[in-house]
Amino acid sequence: MPNDSENIQKAPSQGGAKKFFSVLFLLLFLFLGPSVLYATLVQRTLLNATGIKSQLRKAQIGERFPQLAADFFAATPSQIPDDTLEGISKNTSFPIQDPFLPFGGRQQFEEKLSQILPPHDVYVFLDNIVDTTFAWWDSGQPLESIPLVLSFSSIKERLKPVVISSLESHINNLPVCTPEELAQMGLQNEGDLPNVFSMACRPEGFTLDNLEQQGISKDQLAQMALISIYDKVDVGLLLSDAAQADPEQFEQFNVLITQMRQAFDTAALVLLFLQIFTGFCFLMILILNFSSLTSLLRYAGWALFLCGLFILAQAGFLYFFPDAMTIATSGTPELEQFADILPEVIHTVFWSIIRPALFVGTPLFLVGIILLIVRHFASSAKPVETKIQA
C-alpha cells in the first residue's frame, strides 16, 4: 500500500500532466476549430449547387466555351417539342396557337431574347437547370443521356416585361374588328374576352387593361406566353448535338467538369476529417477537466471565447478584404484555373459567407465570456468555503 508521501508526490505529477494535455488540446482546438467551424458553416455555400461550385460551373459554360454556349443558346428555341403547347389551354380560356405572334414571329422573339441574354451569358440562362444537370453528371451518367423537363423561372421573370410590352404593342397595332370578325371570334356578347394570342383584329377600345378588370393580369398573360415557349427542353439532345458539332471542345468541357468534381469532393473529405479531429480535441478538453468545475469552466470558456472571436475576426477580414478568398485556389491545380473569375463569383455569395460567421461566432464569443465570468466567481468563492470549513 503506498504511503502518504507517495500520494503527495503523485498528485502534482498527475495534475501537471492533466494541465499539459489540457493546454495542448486547447491549442490544437484553437488552431483548427475556428477555421474548420467556419468552413463547415459556409460549406453549403461553397460546395453546394447554389454556391461557388455552381457559379464556377455556370461561368465556365459561358466564359471558357463560348461557342458551345452559343450553340446551346441558339438551339434551344428550335428544339422545343411539338407537344409543348398541349395542355396550355386546360386552365385558361386562351389556347396559344402561336406563342411567338406577340413578338412578330420567332426571329423577332430570338432577337429580343438575345438582347436580354447574350450567348456568352448563357450561365444565367441555365440558372435553374445547371444544378440538375450537374447532379446527373456527378452520378456518373453520360452527358448525352440527360433527360430533363425544365422550367426556366429566372428567364421567365426577366422576360415578362418584354412580353407584356410586346403584347401591348402588338394588340394596339391590330385593326379594329368588324362585326363579322367579332362574330367569327365568338365575341357577340358584351364582356366576352378575345384570345390575345391568336386574334387578327381587336374589339374597339380593347386593351390588356380590359383583361385585368376581368381578373386576368398582364403578369399571368406573360407567364402563359413564356410557358408555351419554354416549357420542355431536352438538354440531353442539345448536348448531344453540341458534342457532334464540336467533339474536341465538348470533351474538354467534360474533362473540366470531372476535374472540378474531384477537387470539391477532395475538399469535402479533408474538411470531414478536420471536423472529426477538432471535435475530438474539444471532447478531450472536457474529459480531462470533468472532475473540476472551475478547471472545466476555465478551459471550455477560453475555447469557446477565442473560437468565437477568431470566427468573427475571419468574417471581419473577409468583409474588408473579400479578394483574400481567392487564396483557397492556391496549390490546387483544378481550382487555380478559375482564379480569374473567383472574385466575381465570391461577390455573388458574399453575404452567404459572412452571415453564418456573425450568427455562430457571436453566440460562441458570448457563451465563452459567460463561462469565464462564472469560473471567476466560482474560484473566488473557494477560499471563503475553506475558511468556514477550517
mmCIF file of C-alpha atoms in Angstrom:
data_model
loop_
_atom_site.group_PDB
_atom_site.id
_atom_site.type_symbol
_atom_site.label_atom_id
_atom_site.label_comp_id
_atom_site.label_asym_id
_atom_site.label_seq_id
_atom_site.Cartn_x
_atom_site.Cartn_y
_atom_site.Cartn_z
ATOM 1 C CA MET A 1 0.000 0.000 0.000
ATOM 2 C CA PRO A 2 1.507 3.378 -0.980
ATOM 3 C CA ASN A 3 2.215 5.735 1.886
ATOM 4 C CA ASP A 4 1.132 9.384 2.202
ATOM 5 C CA SER A 5 4.403 10.780 0.850
ATOM 6 C CA GLU A 6 3.994 8.796 -2.409
ATOM 7 C CA ASN A 7 0.434 10.098 -2.787
ATOM 8 C CA ILE A 8 1.619 13.668 -2.254
ATOM 9 C CA GLN A 9 4.294 13.258 -4.956
ATOM 10 C CA LYS A 10 1.877 11.584 -7.402
ATOM 11 C CA ALA A 11 -0.817 14.248 -7.160
ATOM 12 C CA PRO A 12 1.281 17.140 -8.528
ATOM 13 C CA SER A 13 2.636 14.963 -11.344
ATOM 14 C CA GLN A 14 -0.883 13.884 -12.369
ATOM 15 C CA GLY A 15 -2.073 17.471 -12.146
ATOM 16 C CA GLY A 16 0.835 18.627 -14.285
ATOM 17 C CA ALA A 17 0.118 16.009 -16.962
ATOM 18 C CA LYS A 18 -3.571 16.915 -16.988
ATOM 19 C CA LYS A 19 -2.729 20.600 -17.324
ATOM 20 C CA PHE A 20 -0.197 19.890 -20.107
ATOM 21 C CA PHE A 21 -2.661 17.857 -22.190
ATOM 22 C CA SER A 22 -5.476 20.313 -21.489
ATOM 23 C CA VAL A 23 -3.363 23.174 -22.823
ATOM 24 C CA LEU A 24 -2.206 21.025 -25.770
ATOM 25 C CA PHE A 25 -5.741 20.110 -26.845
ATOM 26 C CA LEU A 26 -6.869 23.697 -26.244
ATOM 27 C CA LEU A 27 -4.155 24.980 -28.600
ATOM 28 C CA LEU A 28 -4.996 22.324 -31.210
ATOM 29 C CA PHE A 29 -8.670 23.230 -30.939
ATOM 30 C CA LEU A 30 -7.950 26.935 -31.320
ATOM 31 C CA PHE A 31 -5.581 26.260 -34.222
ATOM 32 C CA LEU A 32 -8.144 24.203 -36.166
ATOM 33 C CA GLY A 33 -11.520 24.964 -34.602
ATOM 34 C CA PRO A 34 -12.344 28.452 -35.912
ATOM 35 C CA SER A 35 -11.338 27.690 -39.494
ATOM 36 C CA VAL A 36 -12.971 24.253 -39.525
ATOM 37 C CA LEU A 37 -16.168 25.507 -37.914
ATOM 38 C CA TYR A 38 -16.290 28.492 -40.249
ATOM 39 C CA ALA A 39 -15.683 26.261 -43.269
ATOM 40 C CA THR A 40 -18.442 23.958 -42.016
ATOM 41 C CA LEU A 41 -20.836 26.886 -41.696
ATOM 42 C CA VAL A 42 -20.237 28.036 -45.256
ATOM 43 C CA GLN A 43 -19.722 24.563 -46.728
ATOM 44 C CA ARG A 44 -23.210 24.636 -48.183
ATOM 45 C CA THR A 45 -22.489 27.993 -49.770
ATOM 46 C CA LEU A 46 -19.069 26.957 -51.030
ATOM 47 C CA LEU A 47 -19.798 23.464 -52.258
ATOM 48 C CA ASN A 48 -23.485 23.079 -52.981
ATOM 49 C CA ALA A 49 -25.391 23.817 -56.143
ATOM 50 C CA THR A 50 -26.324 27.377 -55.207
ATOM 51 C CA GLY A 51 -22.863 28.497 -54.191
ATOM 52 C CA ILE A 52 -19.435 28.936 -55.672
ATOM 53 C CA LYS A 53 -19.394 25.413 -57.080
ATOM 54 C CA SER A 54 -22.447 26.116 -59.205
ATOM 55 C CA GLN A 55 -21.360 29.651 -60.053
ATOM 56 C CA LEU A 56 -18.000 28.383 -61.268
ATOM 57 C CA ARG A 57 -19.651 25.749 -63.379
ATOM 58 C CA LYS A 58 -22.086 28.181 -64.932
ATOM 59 C CA ALA A 59 -19.337 30.694 -65.571
ATOM 60 C CA GLN A 60 -17.233 28.017 -67.200
ATOM 61 C CA ILE A 61 -20.019 27.140 -69.615
ATOM 62 C CA GLY A 62 -20.241 30.698 -70.849
ATOM 63 C CA GLU A 63 -16.726 32.078 -70.437
ATOM 64 C CA ARG A 64 -14.488 29.136 -71.310
ATOM 65 C CA PHE A 65 -16.649 27.581 -74.011
ATOM 66 C CA PRO A 66 -18.309 30.493 -75.816
ATOM 67 C CA GLN A 67 -19.050 28.584 -78.989
ATOM 68 C CA LEU A 68 -20.586 25.656 -77.147
ATOM 69 C CA ALA A 69 -22.637 28.132 -75.129
ATOM 70 C CA ALA A 70 -23.717 29.978 -78.262
ATOM 71 C CA ASP A 71 -24.707 26.702 -79.937
ATOM 72 C CA PHE A 72 -26.702 25.684 -76.884
ATOM 73 C CA PHE A 73 -28.428 29.039 -76.707
ATOM 74 C CA ALA A 74 -29.205 29.167 -80.422
ATOM 75 C CA ALA A 75 -30.510 25.602 -80.500
ATOM 76 C CA THR A 76 -32.890 25.902 -77.579
ATOM 77 C CA PRO A 77 -35.858 27.702 -79.180
ATOM 78 C CA SER A 78 -35.826 25.483 -82.271
ATOM 79 C CA GLN A 79 -35.606 22.255 -80.253
ATOM 80 C CA ILE A 80 -38.915 22.711 -78.436
ATOM 81 C CA PRO A 81 -41.069 19.582 -78.921
ATOM 82 C CA ASP A 82 -44.267 19.934 -80.882
ATOM 83 C CA ASP A 83 -46.397 18.827 -77.939
ATOM 84 C CA THR A 84 -45.193 21.687 -75.732
ATOM 85 C CA LEU A 85 -48.381 23.628 -76.340
ATOM 86 C CA GLU A 86 -50.606 20.696 -75.366
ATOM 87 C CA GLY A 87 -52.397 21.290 -72.106
ATOM 88 C CA ILE A 88 -51.793 25.030 -72.116
ATOM 89 C CA SER A 89 -55.500 25.672 -72.579
ATOM 90 C CA LYS A 90 -56.640 23.320 -69.791
ATOM 91 C CA ASN A 91 -56.633 26.020 -67.119
ATOM 92 C CA THR A 92 -57.256 29.035 -69.294
ATOM 93 C CA SER A 93 -59.605 30.232 -71.987
ATOM 94 C CA PHE A 94 -56.614 31.315 -74.073
ATOM 95 C CA PRO A 95 -55.255 28.389 -76.076
ATOM 96 C CA ILE A 96 -51.966 29.569 -77.547
ATOM 97 C CA GLN A 97 -51.578 28.571 -81.163
ATOM 98 C CA ASP A 98 -48.555 30.727 -81.961
ATOM 99 C CA PRO A 99 -46.665 31.888 -78.850
ATOM 100 C CA PHE A 100 -44.324 33.980 -80.999
ATOM 101 C CA LEU A 101 -47.154 36.005 -82.505
ATOM 102 C CA PRO A 102 -46.986 38.878 -79.970
ATOM 103 C CA PHE A 103 -43.322 39.310 -80.847
ATOM 104 C CA GLY A 104 -43.875 39.418 -84.575
ATOM 105 C CA GLY A 105 -42.587 35.887 -85.126
ATOM 106 C CA ARG A 106 -39.855 33.562 -83.902
ATOM 107 C CA GLN A 107 -36.987 35.600 -85.339
ATOM 108 C CA GLN A 108 -38.070 38.791 -83.596
ATOM 109 C CA PHE A 109 -38.501 36.864 -80.353
ATOM 110 C CA GLU A 110 -34.969 35.473 -80.573
ATOM 111 C CA GLU A 111 -33.653 38.968 -81.257
ATOM 112 C CA LYS A 112 -35.388 40.320 -78.152
ATOM 113 C CA LEU A 113 -34.157 37.347 -76.154
ATOM 114 C CA SER A 114 -30.571 37.826 -77.274
ATOM 115 C CA GLN A 115 -30.720 41.472 -76.178
ATOM 116 C CA ILE A 116 -31.546 40.348 -72.650
ATOM 117 C CA LEU A 117 -29.420 37.218 -72.528
ATOM 118 C CA PRO A 118 -26.377 37.403 -74.811
ATOM 119 C CA PRO A 119 -24.967 33.998 -75.764
ATOM 120 C CA HIS A 120 -21.832 34.451 -73.646
ATOM 121 C CA ASP A 121 -24.085 34.901 -70.594
ATOM 122 C CA VAL A 122 -25.686 31.529 -71.096
ATOM 123 C CA TYR A 123 -24.954 30.545 -67.493
ATOM 124 C CA VAL A 124 -27.718 32.948 -66.485
ATOM 125 C CA PHE A 125 -29.993 31.280 -68.982
ATOM 126 C CA LEU A 126 -29.106 27.903 -67.421
ATOM 127 C CA ASP A 127 -29.567 29.109 -63.853
ATOM 128 C CA ASN A 128 -32.358 26.691 -62.977
ATOM 129 C CA ILE A 129 -31.198 23.659 -64.919
ATOM 130 C CA VAL A 130 -27.498 23.550 -64.185
ATOM 131 C CA ASP A 131 -27.962 22.005 -60.731
ATOM 132 C CA THR A 132 -29.961 19.047 -62.023
ATOM 133 C CA THR A 133 -27.632 18.692 -64.964
ATOM 134 C CA PHE A 134 -24.523 18.517 -62.813
ATOM 135 C CA ALA A 135 -26.207 16.214 -60.324
ATOM 136 C CA TRP A 136 -26.688 13.869 -63.270
ATOM 137 C CA TRP A 137 -23.036 14.253 -64.251
ATOM 138 C CA ASP A 138 -21.945 13.729 -60.649
ATOM 139 C CA SER A 139 -23.786 10.412 -60.630
ATOM 140 C CA GLY A 140 -21.519 9.252 -63.443
ATOM 141 C CA GLN A 141 -24.173 9.154 -66.158
ATOM 142 C CA PRO A 142 -23.071 10.029 -69.711
ATOM 143 C CA LEU A 143 -23.696 13.626 -70.676
ATOM 144 C CA GLU A 144 -25.696 12.733 -73.750
ATOM 145 C CA SER A 145 -28.353 10.866 -71.751
ATOM 146 C CA ILE A 146 -29.655 13.646 -69.513
ATOM 147 C CA PRO A 147 -33.471 13.651 -69.607
ATOM 148 C CA LEU A 148 -34.858 16.858 -68.149
ATOM 149 C CA VAL A 149 -38.152 18.665 -68.000
ATOM 150 C CA LEU A 150 -37.202 22.264 -67.475
ATOM 151 C CA SER A 151 -38.973 25.353 -66.212
ATOM 152 C CA PHE A 152 -36.919 28.454 -66.818
ATOM 153 C CA SER A 153 -38.227 30.504 -63.922
ATOM 154 C CA SER A 154 -35.371 33.015 -63.887
ATOM 155 C CA ILE A 155 -35.521 33.685 -67.608
ATOM 156 C CA LYS A 156 -39.310 33.984 -67.381
ATOM 157 C CA GLU A 157 -39.051 36.702 -64.769
ATOM 158 C CA ARG A 158 -36.556 38.645 -66.855
ATOM 159 C CA LEU A 159 -38.643 38.290 -69.990
ATOM 160 C CA LYS A 160 -42.040 39.160 -68.529
ATOM 161 C CA PRO A 161 -41.677 42.940 -69.022
ATOM 162 C CA VAL A 162 -40.634 42.346 -72.630
ATOM 163 C CA VAL A 163 -43.567 40.006 -73.201
ATOM 164 C CA ILE A 164 -46.057 42.471 -71.736
ATOM 165 C CA SER A 165 -44.768 45.457 -73.715
ATOM 166 C CA SER A 166 -44.608 43.392 -76.914
ATOM 167 C CA LEU A 167 -48.113 42.073 -76.357
ATOM 168 C CA GLU A 168 -49.493 45.558 -75.706
ATOM 169 C CA SER A 169 -47.751 46.942 -78.783
ATOM 170 C CA HIS A 170 -48.996 44.032 -80.880
ATOM 171 C CA ILE A 171 -52.618 44.481 -79.768
ATOM 172 C CA ASN A 172 -52.586 48.269 -80.139
ATOM 173 C CA ASN A 173 -51.374 47.911 -83.725
ATOM 174 C CA LEU A 174 -54.129 45.478 -84.701
ATOM 175 C CA PRO A 175 -57.004 46.845 -86.799
ATOM 176 C CA VAL A 176 -60.412 47.231 -85.176
ATOM 177 C CA CYS A 177 -62.639 44.195 -85.781
ATOM 178 C CA THR A 178 -65.709 44.394 -87.979
ATOM 179 C CA PRO A 179 -68.986 42.933 -86.645
ATOM 180 C CA GLU A 180 -68.454 39.877 -88.856
ATOM 181 C CA GLU A 181 -64.944 39.318 -87.477
ATOM 182 C CA LEU A 182 -66.240 39.672 -83.922
ATOM 183 C CA ALA A 183 -68.831 37.005 -84.662
ATOM 184 C CA GLN A 184 -66.172 34.685 -86.085
ATOM 185 C CA MET A 185 -64.145 35.154 -82.910
ATOM 186 C CA GLY A 186 -67.186 34.318 -80.769
ATOM 187 C CA LEU A 187 -67.411 37.785 -79.259
ATOM 188 C CA GLN A 188 -71.101 38.543 -79.792
ATOM 189 C CA ASN A 189 -71.864 39.295 -76.123
ATOM 190 C CA GLU A 190 -70.602 42.197 -74.056
ATOM 191 C CA GLY A 191 -67.859 41.065 -71.720
ATOM 192 C CA ASP A 192 -66.618 38.273 -73.990
ATOM 193 C CA LEU A 193 -62.839 38.234 -73.973
ATOM 194 C CA PRO A 194 -60.758 37.646 -77.102
ATOM 195 C CA ASN A 195 -57.805 35.275 -77.261
ATOM 196 C CA VAL A 196 -54.994 37.805 -77.283
ATOM 197 C CA PHE A 197 -52.553 35.216 -78.577
ATOM 198 C CA SER A 198 -54.355 34.420 -81.792
ATOM 199 C CA MET A 199 -56.646 37.321 -82.712
ATOM 200 C CA ALA A 200 -56.040 39.057 -86.039
ATOM 201 C CA CYS A 201 -58.036 42.130 -85.005
ATOM 202 C CA ARG A 202 -59.174 43.738 -81.772
ATOM 203 C CA PRO A 203 -62.543 44.858 -80.466
ATOM 204 C CA GLU A 204 -62.869 48.617 -80.468
ATOM 205 C CA GLY A 205 -61.249 50.139 -77.380
ATOM 206 C CA PHE A 206 -59.805 46.796 -76.262
ATOM 207 C CA THR A 207 -56.523 46.841 -74.279
ATOM 208 C CA LEU A 208 -54.866 44.488 -71.833
ATOM 209 C CA ASP A 209 -56.402 46.579 -69.067
ATOM 210 C CA ASN A 210 -59.767 45.107 -70.056
ATOM 211 C CA LEU A 211 -58.446 41.665 -69.159
ATOM 212 C CA GLU A 212 -57.139 42.897 -65.817
ATOM 213 C CA GLN A 213 -60.629 44.142 -64.986
ATOM 214 C CA GLN A 214 -61.810 40.580 -65.537
ATOM 215 C CA GLY A 215 -59.158 39.191 -63.185
ATOM 216 C CA ILE A 216 -56.539 38.217 -65.779
ATOM 217 C CA SER A 217 -53.361 40.157 -65.044
ATOM 218 C CA LYS A 218 -50.646 41.092 -67.500
ATOM 219 C CA ASP A 219 -48.253 39.034 -65.434
ATOM 220 C CA GLN A 220 -50.429 35.950 -65.961
ATOM 221 C CA LEU A 221 -50.541 36.578 -69.697
ATOM 222 C CA ALA A 222 -46.756 36.870 -69.824
ATOM 223 C CA GLN A 223 -46.412 33.676 -67.805
ATOM 224 C CA MET A 224 -48.729 31.828 -70.189
ATOM 225 C CA ALA A 225 -46.772 33.005 -73.210
ATOM 226 C CA LEU A 226 -43.433 32.022 -71.717
ATOM 227 C CA ILE A 227 -44.649 28.639 -70.519
ATOM 228 C CA SER A 228 -45.722 27.885 -74.047
ATOM 229 C CA ILE A 229 -42.287 28.832 -75.372
ATOM 230 C CA TYR A 230 -40.001 27.361 -72.685
ATOM 231 C CA ASP A 231 -41.897 24.534 -71.091
ATOM 232 C CA LYS A 232 -39.902 21.453 -72.008
ATOM 233 C CA VAL A 233 -36.413 21.218 -73.437
ATOM 234 C CA ASP A 234 -34.400 18.036 -73.802
ATOM 235 C CA VAL A 235 -30.971 19.092 -72.583
ATOM 236 C CA GLY A 236 -29.531 15.709 -73.444
ATOM 237 C CA LEU A 237 -30.488 16.216 -77.082
ATOM 238 C CA LEU A 238 -28.921 19.667 -77.136
ATOM 239 C CA LEU A 239 -25.704 18.446 -75.525
ATOM 240 C CA SER A 240 -25.583 15.529 -77.913
ATOM 241 C CA ASP A 241 -25.914 17.916 -80.852
ATOM 242 C CA ALA A 242 -23.177 20.118 -79.399
ATOM 243 C CA ALA A 243 -20.916 17.092 -78.907
ATOM 244 C CA GLN A 244 -21.347 16.094 -82.540
ATOM 245 C CA ALA A 245 -20.809 19.661 -83.746
ATOM 246 C CA ASP A 246 -17.551 20.151 -81.821
ATOM 247 C CA PRO A 247 -16.363 16.869 -80.233
ATOM 248 C CA GLU A 248 -12.975 18.231 -79.121
ATOM 249 C CA GLN A 249 -14.390 21.223 -77.248
ATOM 250 C CA PHE A 250 -17.146 19.116 -75.737
ATOM 251 C CA GLU A 251 -14.587 16.597 -74.454
ATOM 252 C CA GLN A 252 -12.559 19.434 -72.891
ATOM 253 C CA PHE A 253 -15.718 20.634 -71.189
ATOM 254 C CA ASN A 254 -16.425 17.141 -69.875
ATOM 255 C CA VAL A 255 -12.860 16.819 -68.519
ATOM 256 C CA LEU A 256 -13.115 20.234 -66.841
ATOM 257 C CA ILE A 257 -16.310 19.260 -65.030
ATOM 258 C CA THR A 258 -14.745 15.985 -63.898
ATOM 259 C CA GLN A 259 -11.702 17.832 -62.518
ATOM 260 C CA MET A 260 -13.905 20.270 -60.636
ATOM 261 C CA ARG A 261 -15.973 17.468 -59.148
ATOM 262 C CA GLN A 262 -12.831 15.675 -57.950
ATOM 263 C CA ALA A 263 -11.375 18.876 -56.473
ATOM 264 C CA PHE A 264 -14.505 19.717 -54.495
ATOM 265 C CA ASP A 265 -15.025 16.110 -53.386
ATOM 266 C CA THR A 266 -11.446 16.048 -52.057
ATOM 267 C CA ALA A 267 -12.001 19.343 -50.232
ATOM 268 C CA ALA A 268 -15.183 17.984 -48.632
ATOM 269 C CA LEU A 269 -13.353 14.813 -47.496
ATOM 270 C CA VAL A 270 -10.486 16.786 -45.932
ATOM 271 C CA LEU A 271 -12.987 19.031 -44.152
ATOM 272 C CA LEU A 272 -14.793 15.983 -42.745
ATOM 273 C CA PHE A 273 -11.518 14.638 -41.294
ATOM 274 C CA LEU A 274 -10.716 18.016 -39.723
ATOM 275 C CA GLN A 275 -14.238 18.232 -38.271
ATOM 276 C CA ILE A 276 -13.774 14.871 -36.553
ATOM 277 C CA PHE A 277 -10.322 15.775 -35.196
ATOM 278 C CA THR A 278 -11.493 19.188 -33.963
ATOM 279 C CA GLY A 279 -14.447 17.596 -32.182
ATOM 280 C CA PHE A 280 -12.066 15.070 -30.602
ATOM 281 C CA CYS A 281 -9.843 17.889 -29.260
ATOM 282 C CA PHE A 282 -12.778 19.678 -27.626
ATOM 283 C CA LEU A 283 -14.081 16.395 -26.189
ATOM 284 C CA MET A 284 -10.666 15.671 -24.629
ATOM 285 C CA ILE A 285 -10.673 19.136 -23.015
ATOM 286 C CA LEU A 286 -13.991 18.284 -21.348
ATOM 287 C CA ILE A 287 -12.907 14.773 -20.290
ATOM 288 C CA LEU A 288 -9.577 15.900 -18.802
ATOM 289 C CA ASN A 289 -11.219 18.602 -16.694
ATOM 290 C CA PHE A 290 -14.548 16.960 -15.924
ATOM 291 C CA SER A 291 -13.607 16.302 -12.280
ATOM 292 C CA SER A 292 -13.030 20.004 -11.526
ATOM 293 C CA LEU A 293 -15.801 22.508 -12.205
ATOM 294 C CA THR A 294 -13.543 25.576 -12.162
ATOM 295 C CA SER A 295 -10.991 23.901 -14.423
ATOM 296 C CA LEU A 296 -13.754 22.782 -16.798
ATOM 297 C CA LEU A 297 -15.212 26.287 -16.924
ATOM 298 C CA ARG A 298 -11.769 27.808 -17.496
ATOM 299 C CA TYR A 299 -10.753 25.647 -20.474
ATOM 300 C CA ALA A 300 -14.219 25.419 -22.049
ATOM 301 C CA GLY A 301 -14.697 29.164 -21.581
ATOM 302 C CA TRP A 302 -11.392 30.078 -23.202
ATOM 303 C CA ALA A 303 -12.000 27.573 -26.026
ATOM 304 C CA LEU A 304 -15.436 28.973 -26.906
ATOM 305 C CA PHE A 305 -14.474 32.608 -26.297
ATOM 306 C CA LEU A 306 -11.388 32.509 -28.539
ATOM 307 C CA CYS A 307 -13.073 30.297 -31.144
ATOM 308 C CA GLY A 308 -15.965 32.759 -31.469
ATOM 309 C CA LEU A 309 -13.537 35.681 -31.509
ATOM 310 C CA PHE A 310 -11.448 34.119 -34.291
ATOM 311 C CA ILE A 311 -14.548 33.334 -36.366
ATOM 312 C CA LEU A 312 -15.698 36.942 -36.073
ATOM 313 C CA ALA A 313 -12.174 38.070 -36.956
ATOM 314 C CA GLN A 314 -12.244 35.901 -40.097
ATOM 315 C CA ALA A 315 -15.602 37.351 -41.090
ATOM 316 C CA GLY A 316 -14.319 40.872 -40.485
ATOM 317 C CA PHE A 317 -11.192 40.201 -42.512
ATOM 318 C CA LEU A 318 -13.236 38.834 -45.429
ATOM 319 C CA TYR A 319 -15.604 41.791 -45.173
ATOM 320 C CA PHE A 320 -12.766 44.263 -45.671
ATOM 321 C CA PHE A 321 -10.627 42.058 -47.950
ATOM 322 C CA PRO A 322 -13.014 39.817 -49.961
ATOM 323 C CA ASP A 323 -10.376 39.150 -52.610
ATOM 324 C CA ALA A 324 -8.421 37.221 -49.999
ATOM 325 C CA MET A 325 -10.791 34.314 -50.534
ATOM 326 C CA THR A 326 -9.067 33.562 -53.805
ATOM 327 C CA ILE A 327 -6.161 32.098 -51.811
ATOM 328 C CA ALA A 328 -8.328 28.993 -51.490
ATOM 329 C CA THR A 329 -7.288 28.126 -55.023
ATOM 330 C CA SER A 330 -3.552 28.152 -54.309
ATOM 331 C CA GLY A 331 -1.920 24.760 -54.578
ATOM 332 C CA THR A 332 -4.957 23.151 -56.206
ATOM 333 C CA PRO A 333 -4.389 22.868 -59.968
ATOM 334 C CA GLU A 334 -8.051 22.083 -60.624
ATOM 335 C CA LEU A 335 -9.099 25.338 -58.955
ATOM 336 C CA GLU A 336 -6.207 27.603 -59.924
ATOM 337 C CA GLN A 337 -7.554 27.786 -63.466
ATOM 338 C CA PHE A 338 -10.634 29.555 -62.077
ATOM 339 C CA ALA A 339 -8.679 32.213 -60.160
ATOM 340 C CA ASP A 340 -9.536 34.917 -62.683
ATOM 341 C CA ILE A 341 -13.291 34.619 -62.114
ATOM 342 C CA LEU A 342 -13.279 33.782 -58.395
ATOM 343 C CA PRO A 343 -13.585 37.407 -57.170
ATOM 344 C CA GLU A 344 -16.749 37.927 -59.214
ATOM 345 C CA VAL A 345 -18.158 34.583 -58.103
ATOM 346 C CA ILE A 346 -17.362 35.295 -54.460
ATOM 347 C CA HIS A 347 -19.182 38.613 -54.729
ATOM 348 C CA THR A 348 -22.395 36.773 -55.661
ATOM 349 C CA VAL A 349 -22.303 34.677 -52.486
ATOM 350 C CA PHE A 350 -20.584 37.243 -50.250
ATOM 351 C CA TRP A 351 -23.264 37.658 -47.593
ATOM 352 C CA SER A 352 -23.965 33.932 -47.573
ATOM 353 C CA ILE A 353 -20.380 33.536 -46.375
ATOM 354 C CA ILE A 354 -20.291 36.447 -43.892
ATOM 355 C CA ARG A 355 -23.719 35.918 -42.307
ATOM 356 C CA PRO A 356 -23.085 32.428 -40.793
ATOM 357 C CA ALA A 357 -19.977 33.751 -39.051
ATOM 358 C CA LEU A 358 -21.978 36.512 -37.374
ATOM 359 C CA PHE A 359 -24.795 34.168 -36.300
ATOM 360 C CA VAL A 360 -22.482 31.474 -34.882
ATOM 361 C CA GLY A 361 -19.326 33.365 -33.922
ATOM 362 C CA THR A 362 -21.234 35.877 -31.777
ATOM 363 C CA PRO A 363 -23.017 33.261 -29.563
ATOM 364 C CA LEU A 364 -19.764 31.299 -29.085
ATOM 365 C CA PHE A 365 -17.992 34.515 -28.117
ATOM 366 C CA LEU A 366 -20.698 35.450 -25.596
ATOM 367 C CA VAL A 367 -21.051 31.941 -24.119
ATOM 368 C CA GLY A 368 -17.277 31.819 -23.640
ATOM 369 C CA ILE A 369 -17.351 35.132 -21.761
ATOM 370 C CA ILE A 370 -20.211 33.893 -19.551
ATOM 371 C CA LEU A 371 -18.329 30.671 -18.688
ATOM 372 C CA LEU A 372 -15.196 32.642 -17.795
ATOM 373 C CA ILE A 373 -17.221 35.005 -15.579
ATOM 374 C CA VAL A 374 -18.894 32.052 -13.831
ATOM 375 C CA ARG A 375 -15.488 30.413 -13.375
ATOM 376 C CA HIS A 376 -14.116 33.647 -11.869
ATOM 377 C CA PHE A 377 -16.874 33.806 -9.250
ATOM 378 C CA ALA A 378 -16.612 30.069 -8.574
ATOM 379 C CA SER A 379 -12.854 30.258 -7.965
ATOM 380 C CA SER A 380 -13.111 33.421 -5.837
ATOM 381 C CA ALA A 381 -15.680 31.722 -3.615
ATOM 382 C CA LYS A 382 -13.345 28.794 -2.835
ATOM 383 C CA PRO A 383 -11.133 30.458 -0.148
ATOM 384 C CA VAL A 384 -14.221 31.550 1.776
ATOM 385 C CA GLU A 385 -15.522 27.984 1.848
ATOM 386 C CA THR A 386 -12.095 26.755 3.066
ATOM 387 C CA LYS A 387 -12.074 29.233 5.979
ATOM 388 C CA ILE A 388 -15.586 28.228 7.032
ATOM 389 C CA GLN A 389 -14.621 24.543 6.984
ATOM 390 C CA ALA A 390 -11.494 25.328 8.975
#
